[in-house]
Coordinates of C-alpha atoms in Angstrom, one line a residue:
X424 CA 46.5 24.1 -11.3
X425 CA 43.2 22.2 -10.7
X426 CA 44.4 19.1 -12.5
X427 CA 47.1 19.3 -9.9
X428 CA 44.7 20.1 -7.3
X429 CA 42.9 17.3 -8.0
X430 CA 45.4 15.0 -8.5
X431 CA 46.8 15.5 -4.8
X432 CA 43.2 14.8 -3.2
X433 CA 42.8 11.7 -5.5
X434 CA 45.7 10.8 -3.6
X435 CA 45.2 12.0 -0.6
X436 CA 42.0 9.9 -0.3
X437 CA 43.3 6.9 -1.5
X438 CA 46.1 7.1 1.3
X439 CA 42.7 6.8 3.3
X440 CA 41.4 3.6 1.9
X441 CA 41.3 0.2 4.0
X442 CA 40.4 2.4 7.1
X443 CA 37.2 1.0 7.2
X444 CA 38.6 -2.2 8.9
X445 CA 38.4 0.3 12.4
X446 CA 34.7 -0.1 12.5
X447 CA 34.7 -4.0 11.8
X448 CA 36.3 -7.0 13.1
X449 CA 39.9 -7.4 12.1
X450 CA 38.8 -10.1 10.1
X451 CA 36.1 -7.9 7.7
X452 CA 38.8 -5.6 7.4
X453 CA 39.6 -4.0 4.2
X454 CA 42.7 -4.3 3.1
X455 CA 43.1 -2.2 -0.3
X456 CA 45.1 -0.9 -2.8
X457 CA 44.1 1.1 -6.3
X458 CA 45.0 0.0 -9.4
X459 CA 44.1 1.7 -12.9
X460 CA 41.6 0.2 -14.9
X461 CA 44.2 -0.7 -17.8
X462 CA 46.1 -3.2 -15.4
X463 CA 42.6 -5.1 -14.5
X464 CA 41.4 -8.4 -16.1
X465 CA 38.1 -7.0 -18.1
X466 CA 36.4 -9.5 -19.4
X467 CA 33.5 -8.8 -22.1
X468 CA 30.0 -9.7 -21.0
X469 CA 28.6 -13.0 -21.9
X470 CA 32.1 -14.2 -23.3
X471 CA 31.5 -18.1 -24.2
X472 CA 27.6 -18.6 -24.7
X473 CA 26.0 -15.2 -24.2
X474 CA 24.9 -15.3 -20.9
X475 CA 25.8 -12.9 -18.3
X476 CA 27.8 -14.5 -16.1
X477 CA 26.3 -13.9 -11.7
X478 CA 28.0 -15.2 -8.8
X479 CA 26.5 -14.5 -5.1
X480 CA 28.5 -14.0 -2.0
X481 CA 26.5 -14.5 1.3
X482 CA 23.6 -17.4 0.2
X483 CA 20.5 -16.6 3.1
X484 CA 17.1 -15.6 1.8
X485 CA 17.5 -12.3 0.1
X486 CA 20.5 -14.1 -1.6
X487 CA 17.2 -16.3 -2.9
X488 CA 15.2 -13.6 -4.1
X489 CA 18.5 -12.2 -6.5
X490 CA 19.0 -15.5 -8.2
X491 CA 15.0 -15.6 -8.5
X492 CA 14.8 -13.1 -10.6
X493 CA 18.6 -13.4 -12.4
X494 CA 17.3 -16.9 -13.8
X495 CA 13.8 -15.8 -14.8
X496 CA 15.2 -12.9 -17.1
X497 CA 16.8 -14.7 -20.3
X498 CA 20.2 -15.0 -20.9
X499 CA 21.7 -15.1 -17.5
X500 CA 23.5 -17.7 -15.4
X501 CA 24.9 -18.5 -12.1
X502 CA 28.8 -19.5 -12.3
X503 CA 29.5 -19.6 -8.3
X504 CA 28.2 -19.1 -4.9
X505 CA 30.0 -18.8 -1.7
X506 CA 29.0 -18.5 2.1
X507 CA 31.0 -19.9 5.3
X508 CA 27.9 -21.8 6.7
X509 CA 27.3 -24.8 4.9
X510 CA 23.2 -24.7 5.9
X511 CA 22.9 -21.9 3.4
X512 CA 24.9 -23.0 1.1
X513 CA 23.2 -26.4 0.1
X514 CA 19.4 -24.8 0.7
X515 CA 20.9 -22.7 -2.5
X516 CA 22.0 -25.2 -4.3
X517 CA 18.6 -26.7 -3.8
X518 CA 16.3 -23.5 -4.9
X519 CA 19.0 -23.0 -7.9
X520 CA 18.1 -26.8 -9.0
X521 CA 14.5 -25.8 -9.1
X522 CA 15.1 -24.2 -12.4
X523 CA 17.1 -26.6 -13.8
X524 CA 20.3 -25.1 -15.0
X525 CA 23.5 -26.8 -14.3
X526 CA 24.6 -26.4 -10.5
X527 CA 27.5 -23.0 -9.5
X528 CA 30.6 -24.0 -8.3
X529 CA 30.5 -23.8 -4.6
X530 CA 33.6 -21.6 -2.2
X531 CA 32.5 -22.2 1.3
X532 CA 35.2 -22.6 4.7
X533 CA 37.0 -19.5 5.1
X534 CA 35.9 -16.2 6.2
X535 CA 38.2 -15.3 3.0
X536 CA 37.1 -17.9 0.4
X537 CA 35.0 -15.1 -2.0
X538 CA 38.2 -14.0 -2.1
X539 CA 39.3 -17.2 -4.0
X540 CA 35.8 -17.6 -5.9
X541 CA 36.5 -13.8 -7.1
X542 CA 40.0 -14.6 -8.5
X543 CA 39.4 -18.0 -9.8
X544 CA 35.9 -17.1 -11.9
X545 CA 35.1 -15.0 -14.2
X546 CA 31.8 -12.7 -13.5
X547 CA 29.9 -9.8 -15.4
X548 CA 28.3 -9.2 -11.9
X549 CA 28.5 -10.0 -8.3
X550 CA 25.7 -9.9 -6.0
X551 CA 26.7 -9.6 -2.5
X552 CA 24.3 -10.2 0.1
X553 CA 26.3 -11.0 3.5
X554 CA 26.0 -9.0 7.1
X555 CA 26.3 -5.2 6.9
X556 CA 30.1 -5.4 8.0
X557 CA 31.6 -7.5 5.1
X558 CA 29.3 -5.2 2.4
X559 CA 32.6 -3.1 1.7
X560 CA 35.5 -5.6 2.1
X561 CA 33.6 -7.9 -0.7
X562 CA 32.8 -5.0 -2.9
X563 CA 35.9 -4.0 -2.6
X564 CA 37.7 -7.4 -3.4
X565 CA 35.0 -8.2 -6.3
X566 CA 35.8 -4.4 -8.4
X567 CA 39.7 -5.0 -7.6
X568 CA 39.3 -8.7 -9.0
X569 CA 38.1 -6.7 -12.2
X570 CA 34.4 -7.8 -11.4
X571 CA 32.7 -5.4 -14.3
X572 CA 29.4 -4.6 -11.9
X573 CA 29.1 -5.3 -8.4
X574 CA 25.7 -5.1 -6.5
X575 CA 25.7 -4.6 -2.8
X576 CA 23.1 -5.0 -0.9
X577 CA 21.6 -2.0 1.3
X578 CA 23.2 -0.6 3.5
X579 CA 26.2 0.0 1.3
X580 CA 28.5 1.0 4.0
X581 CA 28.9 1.3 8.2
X582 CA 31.5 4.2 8.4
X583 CA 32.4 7.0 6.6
X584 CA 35.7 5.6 6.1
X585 CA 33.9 2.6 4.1
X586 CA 32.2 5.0 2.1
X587 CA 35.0 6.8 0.6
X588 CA 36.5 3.0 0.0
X589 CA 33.5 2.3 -2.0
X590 CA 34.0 5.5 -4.1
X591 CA 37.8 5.6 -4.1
X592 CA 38.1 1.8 -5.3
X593 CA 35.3 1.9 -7.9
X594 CA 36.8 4.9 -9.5
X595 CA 40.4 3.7 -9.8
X596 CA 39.1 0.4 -11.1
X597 CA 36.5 1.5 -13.7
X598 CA 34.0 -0.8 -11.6
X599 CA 30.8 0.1 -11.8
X600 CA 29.2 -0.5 -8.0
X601 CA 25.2 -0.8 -8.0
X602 CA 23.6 -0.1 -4.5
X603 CA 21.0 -2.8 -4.4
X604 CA 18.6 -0.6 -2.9
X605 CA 15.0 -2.1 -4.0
X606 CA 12.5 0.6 -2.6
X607 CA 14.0 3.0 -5.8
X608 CA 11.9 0.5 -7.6
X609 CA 8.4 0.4 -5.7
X610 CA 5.7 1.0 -8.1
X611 CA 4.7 4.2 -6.1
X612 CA 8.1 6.0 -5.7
X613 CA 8.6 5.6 -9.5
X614 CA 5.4 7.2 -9.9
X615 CA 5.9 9.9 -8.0
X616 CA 9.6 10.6 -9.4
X617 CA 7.3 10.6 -12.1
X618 CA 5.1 13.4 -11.2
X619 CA 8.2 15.3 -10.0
X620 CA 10.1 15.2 -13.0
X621 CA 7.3 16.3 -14.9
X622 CA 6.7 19.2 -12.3
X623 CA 2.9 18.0 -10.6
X624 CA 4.6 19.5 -7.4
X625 CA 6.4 22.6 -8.8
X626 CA 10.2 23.1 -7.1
X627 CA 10.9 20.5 -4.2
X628 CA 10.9 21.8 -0.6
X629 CA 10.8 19.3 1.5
X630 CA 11.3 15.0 2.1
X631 CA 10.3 13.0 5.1
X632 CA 11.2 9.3 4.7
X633 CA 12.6 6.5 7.0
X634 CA 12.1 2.8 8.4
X635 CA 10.0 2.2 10.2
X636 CA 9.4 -1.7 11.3
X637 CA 9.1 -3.7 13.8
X638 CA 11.7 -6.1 13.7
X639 CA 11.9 -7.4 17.1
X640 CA 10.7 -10.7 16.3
X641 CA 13.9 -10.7 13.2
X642 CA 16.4 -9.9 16.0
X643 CA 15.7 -12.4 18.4
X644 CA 14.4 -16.1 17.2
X645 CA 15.3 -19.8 18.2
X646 CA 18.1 -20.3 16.6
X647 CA 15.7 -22.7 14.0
X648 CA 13.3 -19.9 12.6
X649 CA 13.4 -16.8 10.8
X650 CA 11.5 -14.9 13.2
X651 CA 11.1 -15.7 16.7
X652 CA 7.8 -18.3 17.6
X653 CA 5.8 -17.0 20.2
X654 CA 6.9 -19.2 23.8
X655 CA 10.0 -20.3 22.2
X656 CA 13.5 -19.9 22.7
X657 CA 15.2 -16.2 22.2
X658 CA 18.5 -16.0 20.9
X659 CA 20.8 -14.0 19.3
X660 CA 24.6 -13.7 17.8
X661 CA 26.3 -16.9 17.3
X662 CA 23.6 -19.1 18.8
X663 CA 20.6 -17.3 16.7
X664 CA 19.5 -17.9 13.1
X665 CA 19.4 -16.0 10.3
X666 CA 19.8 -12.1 10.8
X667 CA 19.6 -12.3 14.6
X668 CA 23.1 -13.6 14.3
X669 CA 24.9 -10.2 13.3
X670 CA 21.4 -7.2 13.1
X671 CA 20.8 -7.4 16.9
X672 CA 24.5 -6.6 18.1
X673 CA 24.4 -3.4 15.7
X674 CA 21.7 -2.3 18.2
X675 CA 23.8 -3.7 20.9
X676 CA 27.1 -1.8 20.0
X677 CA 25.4 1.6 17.8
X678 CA 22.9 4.5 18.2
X679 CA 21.9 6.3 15.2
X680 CA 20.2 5.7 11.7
X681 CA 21.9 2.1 10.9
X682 CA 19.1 1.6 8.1
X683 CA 18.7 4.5 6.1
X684 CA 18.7 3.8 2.3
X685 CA 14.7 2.3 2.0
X686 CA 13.9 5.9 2.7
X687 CA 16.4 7.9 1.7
X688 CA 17.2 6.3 -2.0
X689 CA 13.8 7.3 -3.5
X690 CA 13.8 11.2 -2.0
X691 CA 17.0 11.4 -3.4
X692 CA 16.6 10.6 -6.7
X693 CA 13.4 12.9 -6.7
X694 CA 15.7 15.8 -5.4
X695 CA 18.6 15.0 -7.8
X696 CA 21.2 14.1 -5.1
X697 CA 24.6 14.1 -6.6
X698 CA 23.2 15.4 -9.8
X699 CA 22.4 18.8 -9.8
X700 CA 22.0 18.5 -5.3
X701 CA 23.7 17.2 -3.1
X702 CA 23.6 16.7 1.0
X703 CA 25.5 19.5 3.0
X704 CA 24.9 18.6 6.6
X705 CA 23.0 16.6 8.9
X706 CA 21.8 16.8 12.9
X707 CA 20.3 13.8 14.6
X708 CA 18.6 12.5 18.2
X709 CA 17.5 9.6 19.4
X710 CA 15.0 8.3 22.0
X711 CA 15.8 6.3 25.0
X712 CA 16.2 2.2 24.0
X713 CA 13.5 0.7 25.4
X714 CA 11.7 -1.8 23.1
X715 CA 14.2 -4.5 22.7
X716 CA 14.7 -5.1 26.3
X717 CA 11.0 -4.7 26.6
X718 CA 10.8 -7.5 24.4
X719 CA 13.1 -9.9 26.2
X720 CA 11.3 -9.1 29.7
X721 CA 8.1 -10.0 27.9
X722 CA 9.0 -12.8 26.1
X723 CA 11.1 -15.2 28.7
X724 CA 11.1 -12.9 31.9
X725 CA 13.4 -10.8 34.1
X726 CA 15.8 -13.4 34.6
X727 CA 16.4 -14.1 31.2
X728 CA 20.2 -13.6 29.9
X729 CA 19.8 -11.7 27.5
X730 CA 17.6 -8.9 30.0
X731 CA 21.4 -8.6 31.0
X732 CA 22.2 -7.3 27.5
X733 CA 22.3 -3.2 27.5
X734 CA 21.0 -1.7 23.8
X735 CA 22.7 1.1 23.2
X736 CA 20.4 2.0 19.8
X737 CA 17.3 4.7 20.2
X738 CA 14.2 2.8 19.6
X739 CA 13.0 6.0 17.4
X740 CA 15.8 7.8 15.7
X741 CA 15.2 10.9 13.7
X742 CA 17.8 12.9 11.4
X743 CA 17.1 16.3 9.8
X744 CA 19.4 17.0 6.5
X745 CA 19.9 20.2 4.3
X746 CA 20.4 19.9 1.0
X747 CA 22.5 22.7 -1.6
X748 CA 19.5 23.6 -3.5
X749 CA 17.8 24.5 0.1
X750 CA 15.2 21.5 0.3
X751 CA 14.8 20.1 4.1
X752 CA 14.4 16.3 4.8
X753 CA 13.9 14.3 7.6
X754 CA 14.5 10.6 8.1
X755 CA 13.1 8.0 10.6
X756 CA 14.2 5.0 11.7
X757 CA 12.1 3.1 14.3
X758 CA 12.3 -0.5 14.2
X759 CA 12.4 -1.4 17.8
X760 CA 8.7 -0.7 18.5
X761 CA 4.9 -2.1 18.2
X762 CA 4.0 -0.6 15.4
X763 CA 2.8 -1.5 11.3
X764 CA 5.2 -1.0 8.4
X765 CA 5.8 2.4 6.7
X766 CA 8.2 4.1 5.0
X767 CA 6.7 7.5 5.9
X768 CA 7.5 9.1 2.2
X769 CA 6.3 12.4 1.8
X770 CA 7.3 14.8 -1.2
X771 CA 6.4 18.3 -1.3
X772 CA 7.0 20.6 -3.5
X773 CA 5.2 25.1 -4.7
X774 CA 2.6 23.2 -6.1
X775 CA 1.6 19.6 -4.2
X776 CA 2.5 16.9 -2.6
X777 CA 2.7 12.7 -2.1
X778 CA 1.8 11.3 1.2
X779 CA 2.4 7.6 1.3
X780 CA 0.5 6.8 4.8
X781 CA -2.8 7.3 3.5
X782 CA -2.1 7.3 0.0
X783 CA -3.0 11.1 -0.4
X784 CA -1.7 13.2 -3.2
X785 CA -2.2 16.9 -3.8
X786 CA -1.9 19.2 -6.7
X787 CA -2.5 22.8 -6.6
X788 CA -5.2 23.8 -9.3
X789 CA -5.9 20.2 -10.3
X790 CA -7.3 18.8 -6.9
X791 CA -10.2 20.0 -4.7
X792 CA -9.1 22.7 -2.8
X793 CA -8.2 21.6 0.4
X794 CA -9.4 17.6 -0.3
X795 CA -6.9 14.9 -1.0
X796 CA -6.8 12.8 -4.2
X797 CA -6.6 9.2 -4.0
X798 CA -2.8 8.6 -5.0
X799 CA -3.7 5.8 -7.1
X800 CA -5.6 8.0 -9.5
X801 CA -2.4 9.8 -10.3
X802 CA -0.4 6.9 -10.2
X803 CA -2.1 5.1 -13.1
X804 CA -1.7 8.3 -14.9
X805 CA 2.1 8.6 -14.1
X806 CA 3.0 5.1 -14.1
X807 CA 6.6 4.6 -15.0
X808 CA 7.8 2.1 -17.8
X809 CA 9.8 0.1 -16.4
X810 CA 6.6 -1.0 -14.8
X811 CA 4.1 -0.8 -17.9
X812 CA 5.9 -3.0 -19.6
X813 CA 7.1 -5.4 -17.0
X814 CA 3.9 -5.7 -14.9
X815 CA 3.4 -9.1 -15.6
X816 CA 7.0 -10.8 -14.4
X817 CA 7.3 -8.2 -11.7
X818 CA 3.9 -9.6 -10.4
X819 CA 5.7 -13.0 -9.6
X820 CA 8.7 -11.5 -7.4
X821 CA 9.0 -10.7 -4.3
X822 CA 8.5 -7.3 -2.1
X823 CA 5.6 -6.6 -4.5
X824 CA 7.7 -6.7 -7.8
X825 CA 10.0 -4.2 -7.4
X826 CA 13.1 -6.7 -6.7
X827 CA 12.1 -7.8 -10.3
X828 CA 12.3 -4.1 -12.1
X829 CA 15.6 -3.2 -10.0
X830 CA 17.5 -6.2 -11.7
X831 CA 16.0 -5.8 -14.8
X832 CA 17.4 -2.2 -14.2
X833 CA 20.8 -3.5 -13.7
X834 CA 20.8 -6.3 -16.5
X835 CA 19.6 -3.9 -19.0
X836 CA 22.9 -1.7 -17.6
X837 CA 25.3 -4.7 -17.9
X838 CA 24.0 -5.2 -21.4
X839 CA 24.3 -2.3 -23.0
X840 CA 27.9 -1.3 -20.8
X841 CA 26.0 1.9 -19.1
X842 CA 26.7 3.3 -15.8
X843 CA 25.0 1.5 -12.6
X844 CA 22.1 3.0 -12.1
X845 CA 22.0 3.8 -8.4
X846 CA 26.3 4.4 -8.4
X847 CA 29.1 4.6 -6.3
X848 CA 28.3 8.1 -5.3
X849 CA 24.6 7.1 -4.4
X850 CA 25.7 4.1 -2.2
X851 CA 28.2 6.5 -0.1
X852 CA 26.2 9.4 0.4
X853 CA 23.1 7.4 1.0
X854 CA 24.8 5.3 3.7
X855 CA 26.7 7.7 5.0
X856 CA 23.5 8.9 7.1
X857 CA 24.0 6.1 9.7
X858 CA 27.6 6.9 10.2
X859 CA 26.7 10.8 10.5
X860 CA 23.4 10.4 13.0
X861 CA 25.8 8.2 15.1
X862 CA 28.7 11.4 15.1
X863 CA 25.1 13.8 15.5
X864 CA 24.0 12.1 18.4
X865 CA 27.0 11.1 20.3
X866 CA 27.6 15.1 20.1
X867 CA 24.1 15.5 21.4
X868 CA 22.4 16.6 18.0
X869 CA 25.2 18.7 16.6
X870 CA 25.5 19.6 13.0
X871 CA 28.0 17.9 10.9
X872 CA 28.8 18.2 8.0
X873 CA 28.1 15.7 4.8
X874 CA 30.8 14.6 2.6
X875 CA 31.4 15.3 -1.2
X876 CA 31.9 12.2 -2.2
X877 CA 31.5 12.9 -5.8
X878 CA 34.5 15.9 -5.0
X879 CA 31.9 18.6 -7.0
X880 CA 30.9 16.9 -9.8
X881 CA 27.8 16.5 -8.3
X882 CA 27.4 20.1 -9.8
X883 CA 27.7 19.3 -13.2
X884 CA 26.1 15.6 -13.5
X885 CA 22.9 14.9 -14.8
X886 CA 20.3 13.1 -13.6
X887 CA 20.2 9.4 -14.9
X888 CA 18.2 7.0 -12.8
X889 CA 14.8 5.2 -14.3
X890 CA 15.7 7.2 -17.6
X891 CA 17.8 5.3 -19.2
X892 CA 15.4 2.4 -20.9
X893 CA 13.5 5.7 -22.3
X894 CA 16.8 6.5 -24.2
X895 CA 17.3 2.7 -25.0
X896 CA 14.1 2.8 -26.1
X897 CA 14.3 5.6 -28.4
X898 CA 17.4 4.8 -29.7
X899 CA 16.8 1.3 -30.5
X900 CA 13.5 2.1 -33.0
X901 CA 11.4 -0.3 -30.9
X902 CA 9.2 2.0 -30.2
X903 CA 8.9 6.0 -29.6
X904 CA 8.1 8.3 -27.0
X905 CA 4.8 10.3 -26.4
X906 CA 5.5 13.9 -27.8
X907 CA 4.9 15.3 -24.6
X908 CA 7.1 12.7 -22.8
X909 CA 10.1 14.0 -24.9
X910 CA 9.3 17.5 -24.6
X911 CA 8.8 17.2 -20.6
X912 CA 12.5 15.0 -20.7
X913 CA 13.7 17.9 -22.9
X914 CA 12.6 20.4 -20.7
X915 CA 14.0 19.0 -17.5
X916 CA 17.2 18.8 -18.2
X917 CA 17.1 22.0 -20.0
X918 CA 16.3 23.8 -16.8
X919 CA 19.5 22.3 -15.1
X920 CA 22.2 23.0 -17.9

């Protein structure tokens, strides 16, 4: 009966796929259909000279930072890059030649040439780093092209309809889809998974997270710059550069958490989302929009044309989730106001907690009562591998090293043919925040509830990310575990069998 059952909803929810096109443009729509893993083209990694084989879709800046760090870890190349704009496209060409290795084959023209890049060449991975709207029609198209891993960049998905394409296609593919969400790797959050896993805190109660950044300088600019240069021209859309060309009309068209993953990735692994947890429902409200308009008025005066433009997103949004196992966490996303960078992680837990503003931890019975430790006391102590024993390359990549240790991370996967280490399930139920706080808020802060998109295997799947170089490790005699490193591993998962 319950293969049966099963069966039928596997169906069901494909029937749903290539919805996700309602939320886009008619030409970012998705337009899928499943196939089993026996009829795609799998091709084994590194098949003519050992090298993994990348290509990139969507060639701006973070595009950069990717190929960065694919051509400073060993044995990797770049077979193809593709972007519509042909700006991009040769400033890539030029940062690839910096390294000197022989230059990708270049798709550009078409809003659908990756297609034609993705059935033409062969790939281990695919990095895709376009606007937020064509995130899920290219992941789609790379795992159907039989694309082995795909890495999407953060956030995965705009709708919930484009999160259950994510999940539907990579499982009737045998793709493995890697959300590209970097933060999972900050030196600190690995720390304090650390500390979590190995119970500092005792049993989790409660998460606060979010963005918060002031990006109104990102959204508007001169159509030359990055960032918008103080007395210059403000643009955005078509005419702008960069990001202001697609970010600013999601806070033109949206209201609710349209960037949750920086914060929500790294509580979720500490509360074993999908794995043992999962999210159950969600209520959100947001503030008046104020700041962007603010910004225009400030910047080139009432009469400018775009003081004509009506924001529809909240300058501060905030979204209050319950989880199975009965934690609480709340998530911010402010990035329309004055105001310094912070990702406002908190952890708390029976026995202590991690405050990131301030850098405060606090462990019952190990810390003065009452008194905050430094957090970089305990983070020395609980420093994670993956960042012992790549300190030194991390040092020279960008957002302080951690985009370094998150494609190590997934090179180390493709290598060895293990699961993506933040997966399908991760990338959906993560993302799916923004499309929730926008049904929460519309509805005046109701409730509503989060999808299964793991359809209740979340009950019986263990926890895997950041752990798996400790089982390479072991397994490959390079080196062995402290005895009390194995028995606190042992132990953990014990607990949740």
């Amino acid at each position: 009966m319950e293969n049966t059952r099963r069966s039928f909803l596997k169906k069901m929810t494909a029937a749903g796929i290539g919805t996700a096109g309602l939320a886009l443009s008619s030409n970012a729509a998705a337009t899928v259909t499943t196939e089993t893993s026996a009829e795609k083209k799998k091709k084994p990694a590194g098949k003519d000279d050992g090298k993994l084989r990348f290509g990139f879709i969507g060639t701006g800046s973070r595009c950069h930072e990717h190929i960065n760090n694919v051509l400073s870890i060993p044995g990797n190349k770049i077979v193809a890059i593709c972007d519509i704009q042909a700006g991009p496209i040769q400033r890539t060409l030029d940062h690839i030649a910096k390294f000197n290795v022989p230059a990708p084959k270049v798709y550009t023209g078409s809003e659908r040439e990756f297609e034609k890049m993705l059935n033409n060449e062969e790939f281990d991975c695919v990095i895709i780093a376009s606007p937020w709207e064509w995130h899920v029609p290219m992941s789609v198209a790379a795992m159907k092209a039989g694309v082995p891993y795909v890495g999407v960049e953060v956030s995965a998905a705009n709708t919930l309809e484009e999160c259950w394409d994510l999940v539907n296609v990579s499982e009737a593919t045998g793709s493995h889809l890697n959300i590209m969400e970097n933060v999972c790797y900050r030196r600190d959050c690995m720390a304090a998974l650390n500390m979590v896993r190995k119970g500092l805190f005792g049993e989790l109660l409660h998460a606060t997270c979010g963005y918060e950044h002031d990006l109104r300088d990102v959204k508007f600019n001169d159509g030359k710059h990055y960032t918008y240069q103080k007395g210059g021209e403000l643009r955005m859309g078509k005419d702008a550069f960069a990001e202001a060309q697609w970010r600013t009309n999601h806070s033109v068209r949206r209201n609710g958490d349209v960037y949750p993953t920086h914060g929500i990735g790294p509580v979720a692994n500490c509360l074993d989302i999908n794995r043992g947890n999962r999210f159950l429902s969600l209520s959100a409200m947001a503030t008046q929009s104020r700041g962007l308009h603010k910004f225009i008025v400030d910047n080139g005066g009432e009469n400018h044309p775009l003081a004509k433009v009506r924001f529809n997103l909240g300058d501060i949004v905030t979204s209050m989730i319950k989880c199975a196992n009965g934690q609480t966490v709340i998530v911010t996303h402010d990035t329309n106001s004055p105001r310094p960078y912070s990702l406002g992680f908190r952890i708390q837990g029976t026995e202590g907690l991690w405050m990131n503003d301030g850098d405060h931890v606090y462990v019952e019975n190990q810390s003065k009562p009452h008194r905050w430790d430094d957090s970089e006391e305990w983070f020395k102590k609980f420093d994670h591998t993956l960042w012992s024993k790549h300190e030194a390359e991390a040092a020279q990549a960008g957002h302080g090293g951690m985009d370094y240790v998150m494609m190590f991370d997934l090179i180390n996967a493709i290598h060895n043919k293990k699961p993506a280490p933040m997966d399908c399930y991760d990338a959906a139920a993560w993302s799916a925040i923004s499309a929730l706080s926008e049904m929460s808020i519309a509805r005046g802060g109701a409730l509503v509830d989060f999808p299964d998109f793991t359809r209740g295997q979340w009950i019986h799947r263990q926890p895997a990310f950041a752990l798996s170089e400790l089982s390479i490790k072991r397994l490959s005699g390079s080196g062995s575990l402290f005895l009390w490193e194995r028995l606190a591993i042992c132990k953990y998962f014990k607990e949740r069998l």
